[in-house]
Coordinates of N, CA and C in Angstrom, one line a residue:
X26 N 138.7 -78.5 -51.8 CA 138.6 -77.2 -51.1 C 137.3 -77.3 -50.4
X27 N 137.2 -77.0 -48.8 CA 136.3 -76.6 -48.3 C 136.0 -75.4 -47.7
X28 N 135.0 -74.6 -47.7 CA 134.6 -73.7 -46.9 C 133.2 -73.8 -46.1
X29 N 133.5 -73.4 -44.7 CA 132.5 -74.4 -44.3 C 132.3 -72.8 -43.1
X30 N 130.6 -72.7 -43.5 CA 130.3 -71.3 -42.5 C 129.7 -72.1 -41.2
X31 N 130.9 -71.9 -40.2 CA 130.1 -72.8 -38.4 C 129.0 -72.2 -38.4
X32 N 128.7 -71.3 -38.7 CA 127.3 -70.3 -37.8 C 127.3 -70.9 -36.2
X33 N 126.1 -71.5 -36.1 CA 125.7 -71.4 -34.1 C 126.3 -72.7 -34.0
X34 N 126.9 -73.8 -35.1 CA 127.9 -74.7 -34.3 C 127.8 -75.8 -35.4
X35 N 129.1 -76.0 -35.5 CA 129.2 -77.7 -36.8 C 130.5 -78.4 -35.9
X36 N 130.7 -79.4 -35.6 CA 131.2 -80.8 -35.4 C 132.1 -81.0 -36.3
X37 N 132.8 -81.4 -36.7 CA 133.7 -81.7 -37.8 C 135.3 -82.3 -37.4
X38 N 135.4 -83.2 -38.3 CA 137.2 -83.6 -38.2 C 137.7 -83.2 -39.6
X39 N 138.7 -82.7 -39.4 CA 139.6 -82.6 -40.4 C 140.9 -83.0 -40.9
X40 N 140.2 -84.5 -41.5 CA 141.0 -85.7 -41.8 C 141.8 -86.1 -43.1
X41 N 142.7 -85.4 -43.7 CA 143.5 -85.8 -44.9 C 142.6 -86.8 -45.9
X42 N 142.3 -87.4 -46.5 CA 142.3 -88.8 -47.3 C 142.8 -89.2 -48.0
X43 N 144.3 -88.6 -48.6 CA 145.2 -89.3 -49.4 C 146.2 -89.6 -48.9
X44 N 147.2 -90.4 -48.9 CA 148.6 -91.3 -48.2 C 149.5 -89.8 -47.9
X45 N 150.5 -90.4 -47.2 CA 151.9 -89.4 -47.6 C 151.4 -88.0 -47.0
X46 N 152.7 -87.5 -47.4 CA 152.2 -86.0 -46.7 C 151.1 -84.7 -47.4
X47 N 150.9 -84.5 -46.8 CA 149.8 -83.1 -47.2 C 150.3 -81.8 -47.1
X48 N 149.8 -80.8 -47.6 CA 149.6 -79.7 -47.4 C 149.0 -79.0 -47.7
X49 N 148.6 -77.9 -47.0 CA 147.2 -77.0 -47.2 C 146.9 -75.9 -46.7
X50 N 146.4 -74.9 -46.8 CA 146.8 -74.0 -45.8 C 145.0 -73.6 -45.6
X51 N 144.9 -73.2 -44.4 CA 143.3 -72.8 -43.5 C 143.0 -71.3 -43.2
X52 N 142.3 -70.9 -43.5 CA 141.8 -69.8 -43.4 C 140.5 -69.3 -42.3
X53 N 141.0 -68.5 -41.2 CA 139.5 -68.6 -40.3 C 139.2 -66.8 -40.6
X54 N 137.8 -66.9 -41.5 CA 137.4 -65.5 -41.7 C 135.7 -65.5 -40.4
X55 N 135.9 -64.3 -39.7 CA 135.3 -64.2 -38.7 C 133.4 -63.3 -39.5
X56 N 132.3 -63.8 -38.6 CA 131.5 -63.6 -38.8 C 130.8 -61.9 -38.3
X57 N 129.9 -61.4 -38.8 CA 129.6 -60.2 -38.4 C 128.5 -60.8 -37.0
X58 N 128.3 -60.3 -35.9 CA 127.4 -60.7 -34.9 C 126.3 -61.1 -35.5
X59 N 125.6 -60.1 -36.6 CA 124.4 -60.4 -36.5 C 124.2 -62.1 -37.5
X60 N 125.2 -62.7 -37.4 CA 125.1 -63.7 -38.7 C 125.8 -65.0 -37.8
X61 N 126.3 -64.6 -36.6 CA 127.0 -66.0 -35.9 C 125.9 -66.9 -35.6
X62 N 124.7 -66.9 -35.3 CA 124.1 -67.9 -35.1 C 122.7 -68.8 -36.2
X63 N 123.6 -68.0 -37.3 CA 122.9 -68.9 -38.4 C 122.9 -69.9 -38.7
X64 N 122.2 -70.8 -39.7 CA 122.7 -72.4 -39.8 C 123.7 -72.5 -40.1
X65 N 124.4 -73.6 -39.9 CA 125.7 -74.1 -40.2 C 125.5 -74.3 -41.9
X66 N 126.8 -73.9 -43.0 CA 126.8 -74.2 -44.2 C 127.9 -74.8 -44.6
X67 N 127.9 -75.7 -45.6 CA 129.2 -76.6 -45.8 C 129.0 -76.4 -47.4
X68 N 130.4 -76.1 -48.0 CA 130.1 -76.2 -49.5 C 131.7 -76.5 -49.8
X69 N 132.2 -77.4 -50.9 CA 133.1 -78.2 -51.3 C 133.0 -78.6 -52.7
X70 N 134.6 -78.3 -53.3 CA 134.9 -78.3 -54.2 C 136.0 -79.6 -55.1
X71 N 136.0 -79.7 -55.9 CA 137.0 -80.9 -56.0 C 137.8 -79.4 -56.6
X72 N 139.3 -80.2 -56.9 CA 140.3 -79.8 -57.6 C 140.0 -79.2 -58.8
X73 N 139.4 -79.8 -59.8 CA 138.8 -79.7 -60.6 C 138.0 -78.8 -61.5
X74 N 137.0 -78.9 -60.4 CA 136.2 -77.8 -60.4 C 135.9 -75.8 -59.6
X75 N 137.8 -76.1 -59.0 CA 137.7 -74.7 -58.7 C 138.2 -73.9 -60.1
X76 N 137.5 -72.6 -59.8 CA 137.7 -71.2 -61.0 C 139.1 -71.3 -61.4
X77 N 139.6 -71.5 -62.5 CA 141.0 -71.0 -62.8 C 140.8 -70.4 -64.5
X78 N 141.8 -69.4 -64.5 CA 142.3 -69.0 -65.8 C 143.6 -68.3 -65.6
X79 N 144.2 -68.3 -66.7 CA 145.6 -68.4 -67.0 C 145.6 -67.2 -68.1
X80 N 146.7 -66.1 -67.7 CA 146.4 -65.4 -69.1 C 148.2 -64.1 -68.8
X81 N 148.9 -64.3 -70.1 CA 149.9 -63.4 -70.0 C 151.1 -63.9 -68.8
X82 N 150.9 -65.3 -68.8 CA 151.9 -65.7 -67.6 C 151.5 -66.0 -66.4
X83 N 150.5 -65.3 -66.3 CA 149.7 -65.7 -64.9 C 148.7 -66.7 -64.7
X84 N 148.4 -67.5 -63.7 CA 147.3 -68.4 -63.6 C 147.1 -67.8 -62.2
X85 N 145.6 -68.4 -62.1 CA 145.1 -68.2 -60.8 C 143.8 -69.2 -60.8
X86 N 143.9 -69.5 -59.5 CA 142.5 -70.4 -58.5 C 142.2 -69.6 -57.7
X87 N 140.9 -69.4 -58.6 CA 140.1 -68.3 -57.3 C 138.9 -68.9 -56.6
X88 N 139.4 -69.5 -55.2 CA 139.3 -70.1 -54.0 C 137.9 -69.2 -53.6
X89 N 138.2 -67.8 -53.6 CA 137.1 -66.9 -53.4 C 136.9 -65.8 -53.9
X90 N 136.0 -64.8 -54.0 CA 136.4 -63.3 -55.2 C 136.0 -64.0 -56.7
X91 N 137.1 -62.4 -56.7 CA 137.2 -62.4 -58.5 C 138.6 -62.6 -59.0
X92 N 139.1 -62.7 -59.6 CA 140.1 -62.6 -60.7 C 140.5 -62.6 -61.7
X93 N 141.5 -61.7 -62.8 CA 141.1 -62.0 -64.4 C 139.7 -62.0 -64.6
X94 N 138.5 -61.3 -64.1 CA 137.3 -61.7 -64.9 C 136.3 -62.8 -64.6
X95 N 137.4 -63.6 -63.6 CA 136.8 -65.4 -63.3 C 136.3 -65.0 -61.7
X96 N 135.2 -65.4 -61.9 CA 134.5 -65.4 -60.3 C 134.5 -67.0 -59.5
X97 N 134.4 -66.9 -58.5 CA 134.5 -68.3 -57.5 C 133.0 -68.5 -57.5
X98 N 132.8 -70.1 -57.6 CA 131.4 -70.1 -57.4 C 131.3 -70.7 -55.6
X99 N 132.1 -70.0 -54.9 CA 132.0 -70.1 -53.3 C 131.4 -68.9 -53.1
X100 N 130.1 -68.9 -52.0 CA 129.2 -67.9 -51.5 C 130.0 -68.0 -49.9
X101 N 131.0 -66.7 -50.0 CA 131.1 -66.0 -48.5 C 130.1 -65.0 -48.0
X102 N 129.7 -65.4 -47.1 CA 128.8 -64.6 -46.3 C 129.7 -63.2 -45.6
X103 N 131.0 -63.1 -45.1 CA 131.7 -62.2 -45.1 C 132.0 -62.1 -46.4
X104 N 132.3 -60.3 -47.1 CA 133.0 -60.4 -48.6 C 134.6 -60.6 -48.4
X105 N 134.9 -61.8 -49.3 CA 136.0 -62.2 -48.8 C 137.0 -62.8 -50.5
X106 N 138.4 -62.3 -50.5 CA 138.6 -62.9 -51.4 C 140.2 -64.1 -51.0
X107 N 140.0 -64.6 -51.8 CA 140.8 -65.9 -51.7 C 141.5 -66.6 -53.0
X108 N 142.8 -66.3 -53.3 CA 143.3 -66.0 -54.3 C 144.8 -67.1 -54.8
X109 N 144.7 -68.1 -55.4 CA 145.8 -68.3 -55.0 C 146.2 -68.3 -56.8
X110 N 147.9 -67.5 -56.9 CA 148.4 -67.2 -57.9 C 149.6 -67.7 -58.5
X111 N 150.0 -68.1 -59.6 CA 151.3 -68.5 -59.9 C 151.9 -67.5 -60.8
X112 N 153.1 -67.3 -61.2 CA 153.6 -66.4 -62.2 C 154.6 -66.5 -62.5
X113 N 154.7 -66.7 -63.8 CA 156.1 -67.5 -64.8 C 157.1 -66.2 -64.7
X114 N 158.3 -66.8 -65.0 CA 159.5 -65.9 -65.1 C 158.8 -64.8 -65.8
X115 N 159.2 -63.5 -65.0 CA 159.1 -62.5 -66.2 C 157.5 -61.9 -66.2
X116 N 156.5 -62.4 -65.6 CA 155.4 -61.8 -65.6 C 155.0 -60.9 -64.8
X117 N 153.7 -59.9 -64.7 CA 153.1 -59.3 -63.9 C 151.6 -59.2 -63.9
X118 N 151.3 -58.6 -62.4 CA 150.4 -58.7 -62.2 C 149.6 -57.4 -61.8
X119 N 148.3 -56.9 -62.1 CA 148.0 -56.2 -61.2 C 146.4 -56.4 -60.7
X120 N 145.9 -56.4 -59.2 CA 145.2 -57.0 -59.4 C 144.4 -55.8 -58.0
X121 N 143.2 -56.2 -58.3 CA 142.2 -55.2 -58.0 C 142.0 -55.6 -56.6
X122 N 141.8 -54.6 -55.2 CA 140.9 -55.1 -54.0 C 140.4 -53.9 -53.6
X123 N 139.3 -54.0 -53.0 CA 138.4 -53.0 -52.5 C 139.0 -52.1 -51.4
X124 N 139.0 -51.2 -51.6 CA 140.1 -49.7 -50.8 C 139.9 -49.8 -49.7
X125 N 138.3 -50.7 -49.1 CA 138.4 -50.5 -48.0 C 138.6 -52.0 -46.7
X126 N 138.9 -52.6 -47.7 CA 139.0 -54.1 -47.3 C 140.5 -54.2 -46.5
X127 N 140.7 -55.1 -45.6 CA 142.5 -55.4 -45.2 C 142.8 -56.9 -45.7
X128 N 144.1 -56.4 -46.5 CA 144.4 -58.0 -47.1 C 145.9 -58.6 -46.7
X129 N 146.4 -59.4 -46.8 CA 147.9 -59.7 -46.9 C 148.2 -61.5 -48.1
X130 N 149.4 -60.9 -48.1 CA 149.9 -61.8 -49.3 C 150.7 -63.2 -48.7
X131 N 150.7 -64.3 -49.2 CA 151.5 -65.3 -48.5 C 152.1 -66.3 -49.6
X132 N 153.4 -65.8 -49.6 CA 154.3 -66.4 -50.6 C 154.5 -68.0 -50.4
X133 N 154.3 -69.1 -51.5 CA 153.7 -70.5 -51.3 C 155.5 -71.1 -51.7
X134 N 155.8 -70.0 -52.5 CA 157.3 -70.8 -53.3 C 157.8 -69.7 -54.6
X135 N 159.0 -69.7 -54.5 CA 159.4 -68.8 -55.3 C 159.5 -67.1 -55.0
X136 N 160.0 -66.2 -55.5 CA 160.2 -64.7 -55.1 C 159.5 -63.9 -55.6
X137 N 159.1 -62.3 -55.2 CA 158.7 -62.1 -56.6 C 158.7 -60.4 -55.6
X138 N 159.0 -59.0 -56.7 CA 158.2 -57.8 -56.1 C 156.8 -58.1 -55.6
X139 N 156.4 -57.1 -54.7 CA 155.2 -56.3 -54.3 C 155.0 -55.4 -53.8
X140 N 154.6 -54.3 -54.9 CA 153.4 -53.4 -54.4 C 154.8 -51.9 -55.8
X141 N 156.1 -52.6 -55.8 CA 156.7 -52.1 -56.9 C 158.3 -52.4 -57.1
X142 N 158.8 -52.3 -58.4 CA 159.4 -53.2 -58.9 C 160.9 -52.6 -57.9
X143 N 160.6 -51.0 -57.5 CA 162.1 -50.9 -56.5 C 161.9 -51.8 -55.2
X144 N 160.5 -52.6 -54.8 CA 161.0 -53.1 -53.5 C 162.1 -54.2 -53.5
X145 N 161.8 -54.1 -51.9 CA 163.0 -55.8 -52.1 C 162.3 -56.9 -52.8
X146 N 163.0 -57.8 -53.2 CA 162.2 -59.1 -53.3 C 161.7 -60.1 -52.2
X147 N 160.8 -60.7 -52.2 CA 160.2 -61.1 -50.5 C 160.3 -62.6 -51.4
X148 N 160.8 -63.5 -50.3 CA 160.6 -65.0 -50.9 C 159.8 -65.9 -50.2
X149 N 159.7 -67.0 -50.5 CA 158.7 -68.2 -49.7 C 158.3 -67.8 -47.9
X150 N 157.5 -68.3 -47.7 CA 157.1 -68.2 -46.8 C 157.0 -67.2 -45.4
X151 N 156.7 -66.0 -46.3 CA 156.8 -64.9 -45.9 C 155.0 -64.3 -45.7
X152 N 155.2 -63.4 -44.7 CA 153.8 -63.2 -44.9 C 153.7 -61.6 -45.5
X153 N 152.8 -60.9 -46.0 CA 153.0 -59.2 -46.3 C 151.5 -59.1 -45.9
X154 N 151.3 -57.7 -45.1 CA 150.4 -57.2 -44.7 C 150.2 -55.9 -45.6
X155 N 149.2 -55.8 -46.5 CA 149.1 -54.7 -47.6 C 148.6 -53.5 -46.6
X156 N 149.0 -51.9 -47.3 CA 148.6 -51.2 -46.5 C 147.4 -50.9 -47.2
X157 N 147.2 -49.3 -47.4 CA 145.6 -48.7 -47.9 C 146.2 -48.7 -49.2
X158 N 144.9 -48.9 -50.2 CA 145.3 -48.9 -51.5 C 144.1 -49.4 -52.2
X159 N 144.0 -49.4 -53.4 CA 143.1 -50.3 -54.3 C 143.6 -51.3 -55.1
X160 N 144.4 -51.9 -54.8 CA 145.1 -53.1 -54.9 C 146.3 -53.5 -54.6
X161 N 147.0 -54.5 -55.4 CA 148.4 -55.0 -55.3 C 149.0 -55.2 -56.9
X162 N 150.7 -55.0 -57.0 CA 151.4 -55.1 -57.9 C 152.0 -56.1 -57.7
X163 N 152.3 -56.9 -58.6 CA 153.2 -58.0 -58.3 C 154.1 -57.8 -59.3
X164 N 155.7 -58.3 -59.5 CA 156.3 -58.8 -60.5 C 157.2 -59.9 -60.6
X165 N 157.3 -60.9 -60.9 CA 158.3 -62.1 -61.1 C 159.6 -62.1 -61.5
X166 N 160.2 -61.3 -61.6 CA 161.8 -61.1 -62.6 C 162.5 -62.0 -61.9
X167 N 162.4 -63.1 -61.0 CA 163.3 -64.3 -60.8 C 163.2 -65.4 -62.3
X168 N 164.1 -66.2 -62.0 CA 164.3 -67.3 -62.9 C 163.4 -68.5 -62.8
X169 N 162.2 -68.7 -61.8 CA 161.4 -69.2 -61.4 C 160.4 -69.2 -61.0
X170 N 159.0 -70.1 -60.9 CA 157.6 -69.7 -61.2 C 157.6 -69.3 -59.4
X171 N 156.6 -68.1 -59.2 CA 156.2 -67.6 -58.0 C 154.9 -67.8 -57.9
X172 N 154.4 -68.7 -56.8 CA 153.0 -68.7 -56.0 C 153.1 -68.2 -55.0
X173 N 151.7 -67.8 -54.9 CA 151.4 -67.0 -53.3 C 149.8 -67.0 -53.7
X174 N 149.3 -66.6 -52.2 CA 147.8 -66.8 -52.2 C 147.5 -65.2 -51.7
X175 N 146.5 -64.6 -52.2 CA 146.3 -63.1 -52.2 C 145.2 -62.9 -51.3
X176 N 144.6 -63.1 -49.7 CA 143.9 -62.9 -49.2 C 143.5 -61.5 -48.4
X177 N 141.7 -61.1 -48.7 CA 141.6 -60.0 -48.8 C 139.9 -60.1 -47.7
X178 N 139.5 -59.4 -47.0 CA 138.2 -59.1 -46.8 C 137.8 -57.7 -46.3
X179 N 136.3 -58.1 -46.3 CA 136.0 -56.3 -45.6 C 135.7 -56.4 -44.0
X180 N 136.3 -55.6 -43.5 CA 136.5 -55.4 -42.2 C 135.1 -55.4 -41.1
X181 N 135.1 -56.1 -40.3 CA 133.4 -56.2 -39.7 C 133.4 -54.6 -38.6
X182 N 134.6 -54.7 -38.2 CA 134.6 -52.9 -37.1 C 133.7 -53.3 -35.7
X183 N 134.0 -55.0 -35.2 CA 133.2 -55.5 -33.9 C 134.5 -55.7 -33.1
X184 N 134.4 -56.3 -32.0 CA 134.9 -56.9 -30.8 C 135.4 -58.1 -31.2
X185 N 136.2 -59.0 -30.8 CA 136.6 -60.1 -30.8 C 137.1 -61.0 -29.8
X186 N 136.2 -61.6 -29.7 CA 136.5 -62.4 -28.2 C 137.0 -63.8 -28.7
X187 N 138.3 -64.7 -28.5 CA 138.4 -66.4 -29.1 C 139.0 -67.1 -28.1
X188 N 138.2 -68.1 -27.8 CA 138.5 -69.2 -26.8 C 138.7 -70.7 -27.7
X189 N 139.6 -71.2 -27.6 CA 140.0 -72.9 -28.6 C 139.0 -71.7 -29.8
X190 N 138.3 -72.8 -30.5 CA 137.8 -72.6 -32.0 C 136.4 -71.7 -31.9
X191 N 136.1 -71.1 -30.1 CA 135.3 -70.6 -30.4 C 135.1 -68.8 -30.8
X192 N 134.5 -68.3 -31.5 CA 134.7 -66.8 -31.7 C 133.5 -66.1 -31.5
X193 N 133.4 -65.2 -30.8 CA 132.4 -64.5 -30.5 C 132.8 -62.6 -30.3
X194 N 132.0 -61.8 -30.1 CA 132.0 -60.5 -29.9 C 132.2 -60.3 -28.4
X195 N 132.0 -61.5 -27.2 CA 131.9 -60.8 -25.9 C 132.0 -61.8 -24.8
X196 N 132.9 -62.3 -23.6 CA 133.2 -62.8 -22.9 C 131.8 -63.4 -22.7
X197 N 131.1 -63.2 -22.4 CA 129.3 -63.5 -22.0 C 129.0 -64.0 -22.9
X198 N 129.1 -64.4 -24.5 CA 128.8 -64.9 -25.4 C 129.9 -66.4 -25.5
X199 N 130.8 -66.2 -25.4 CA 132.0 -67.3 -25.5 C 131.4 -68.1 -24.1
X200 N 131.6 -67.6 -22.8 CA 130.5 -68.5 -21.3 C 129.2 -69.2 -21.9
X201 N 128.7 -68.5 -22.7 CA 127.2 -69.1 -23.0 C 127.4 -70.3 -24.1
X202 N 128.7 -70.1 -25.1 CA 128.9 -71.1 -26.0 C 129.6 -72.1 -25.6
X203 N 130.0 -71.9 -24.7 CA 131.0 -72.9 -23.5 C 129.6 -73.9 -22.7
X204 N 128.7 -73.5 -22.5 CA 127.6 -73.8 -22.0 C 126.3 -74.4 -22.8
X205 N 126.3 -74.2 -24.1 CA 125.7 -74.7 -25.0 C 127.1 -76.1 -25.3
X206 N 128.0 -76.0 -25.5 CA 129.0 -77.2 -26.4 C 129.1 -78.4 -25.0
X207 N 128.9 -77.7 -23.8 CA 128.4 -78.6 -22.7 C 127.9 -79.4 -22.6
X208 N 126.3 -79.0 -23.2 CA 125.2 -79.4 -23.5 C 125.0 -80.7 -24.5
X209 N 126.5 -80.8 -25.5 CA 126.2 -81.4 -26.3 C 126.8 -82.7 -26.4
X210 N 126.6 -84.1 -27.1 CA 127.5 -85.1 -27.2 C 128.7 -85.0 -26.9
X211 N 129.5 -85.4 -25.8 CA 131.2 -85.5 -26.0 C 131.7 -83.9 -25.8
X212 N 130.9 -83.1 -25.3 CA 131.7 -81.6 -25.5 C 131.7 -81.1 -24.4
X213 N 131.7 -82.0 -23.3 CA 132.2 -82.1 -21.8 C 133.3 -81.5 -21.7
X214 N 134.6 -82.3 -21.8 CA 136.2 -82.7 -21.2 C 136.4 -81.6 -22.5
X215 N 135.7 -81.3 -23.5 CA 136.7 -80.4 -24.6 C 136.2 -78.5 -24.1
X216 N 135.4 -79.1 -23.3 CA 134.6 -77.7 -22.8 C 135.6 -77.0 -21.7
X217 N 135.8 -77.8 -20.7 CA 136.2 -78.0 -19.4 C 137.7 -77.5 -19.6
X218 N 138.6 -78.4 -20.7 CA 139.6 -78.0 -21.2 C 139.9 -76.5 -21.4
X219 N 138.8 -76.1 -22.6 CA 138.6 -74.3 -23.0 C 138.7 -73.4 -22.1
X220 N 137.5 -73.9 -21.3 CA 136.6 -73.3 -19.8 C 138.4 -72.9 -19.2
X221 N 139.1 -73.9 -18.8 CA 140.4 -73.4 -18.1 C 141.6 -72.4 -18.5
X222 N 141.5 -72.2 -20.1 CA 142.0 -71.2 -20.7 C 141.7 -69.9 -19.8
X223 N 140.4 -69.8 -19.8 CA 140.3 -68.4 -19.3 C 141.0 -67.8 -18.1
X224 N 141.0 -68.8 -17.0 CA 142.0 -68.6 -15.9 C 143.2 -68.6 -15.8
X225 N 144.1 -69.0 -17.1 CA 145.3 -69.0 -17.4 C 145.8 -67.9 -17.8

């Protein structure tokens, strides 16, 4: 697992290292202005050593947040939680998010209720956009284990301006970042490229 905060700019490939196919899913959580141009932070986890506890049917990897009681030892600079959950036949869940955060659910494999046991059932690769609340209900009554990943943050209430990978508050900020990645090794022709988005 990586979480990696760009602040005012990181370089990076994002290269697999095991054979065969992969899969993974990426998350881009956006910075508050006053924090975009801080140093770049990289922090990484093995398998291993991310948060998990198991309890009543449920397990969970908490990627980011809390869960069950188990905190993530990942420092988001946005409050941000990142959740990913399994649930044996027959289990439930109820799980806490801050009333004023926006979150949504993303089913990895298997079916399961949300939010209560009259809804429909929602299956794999589905996405749910939670409304206002102070959390989520889950239930499993399939014949089969249900994952999904429960992502949640608190809302910044800025502007958003995004060109290729870059994210800024303001057309004049993204020109100026286009103008800085200019500036740098190799970020000519990938600049130039961006740069022509805008006229498109």
């Amino acid at each position: 697992m990586q979480w990696m905060t760009a602040g005012k700019g990181i370089v990076h490939s994002e290269m697999p290292a095991a054979q065969g196919t992969q899969k993974g899913l990426q998350l881009w959580v956006n910075l508050s202005s006053k924090h975009k141009m801080m140093e770049p932070r990289y922090q990484e986890l093995q398998s291993k050593d991310i948060a998990e506890v198991a309890r009543d049917g449920v397990k969970v990897r908490v990627i980011a947040g809390e869960a069950l009681g188990t905190q993530s030892p990942i420092y988001t600079r946005t409050p941000t939680m990142y959740l990913d959950f399994t649930l044996n036949p027959g289990a439930n869940l109820q799980q806490l998010i801050p009333s004023t955060w926006n979150s949504f659910v993303y089913i990895i494999e298997g079916e399961g209720h949300f939010g209560s046991t009259m809804s429909s059932s929602i299956t794999a690769h589905h996405v749910l956009v939670l409304g206002p609340g102070d959390g989520v209900e889950v239930l499993n009554n399939s014949s089969e284990l249900l994952r999904f990943i429960l992502v949640g943050g608190e809302p910044l209430g800025e502007p958003v301006v995004q060109l290729g990978p870059f994210v800024m508050n303001t057309q004049e900020e993204i020109n100026m970042t286009l103008e800085d990645y200019r500036n740098c090794t190799n970020g000519f022709e990938k600049a130039k490229h961006w740069q022509s988005q805008i006229h498109d």
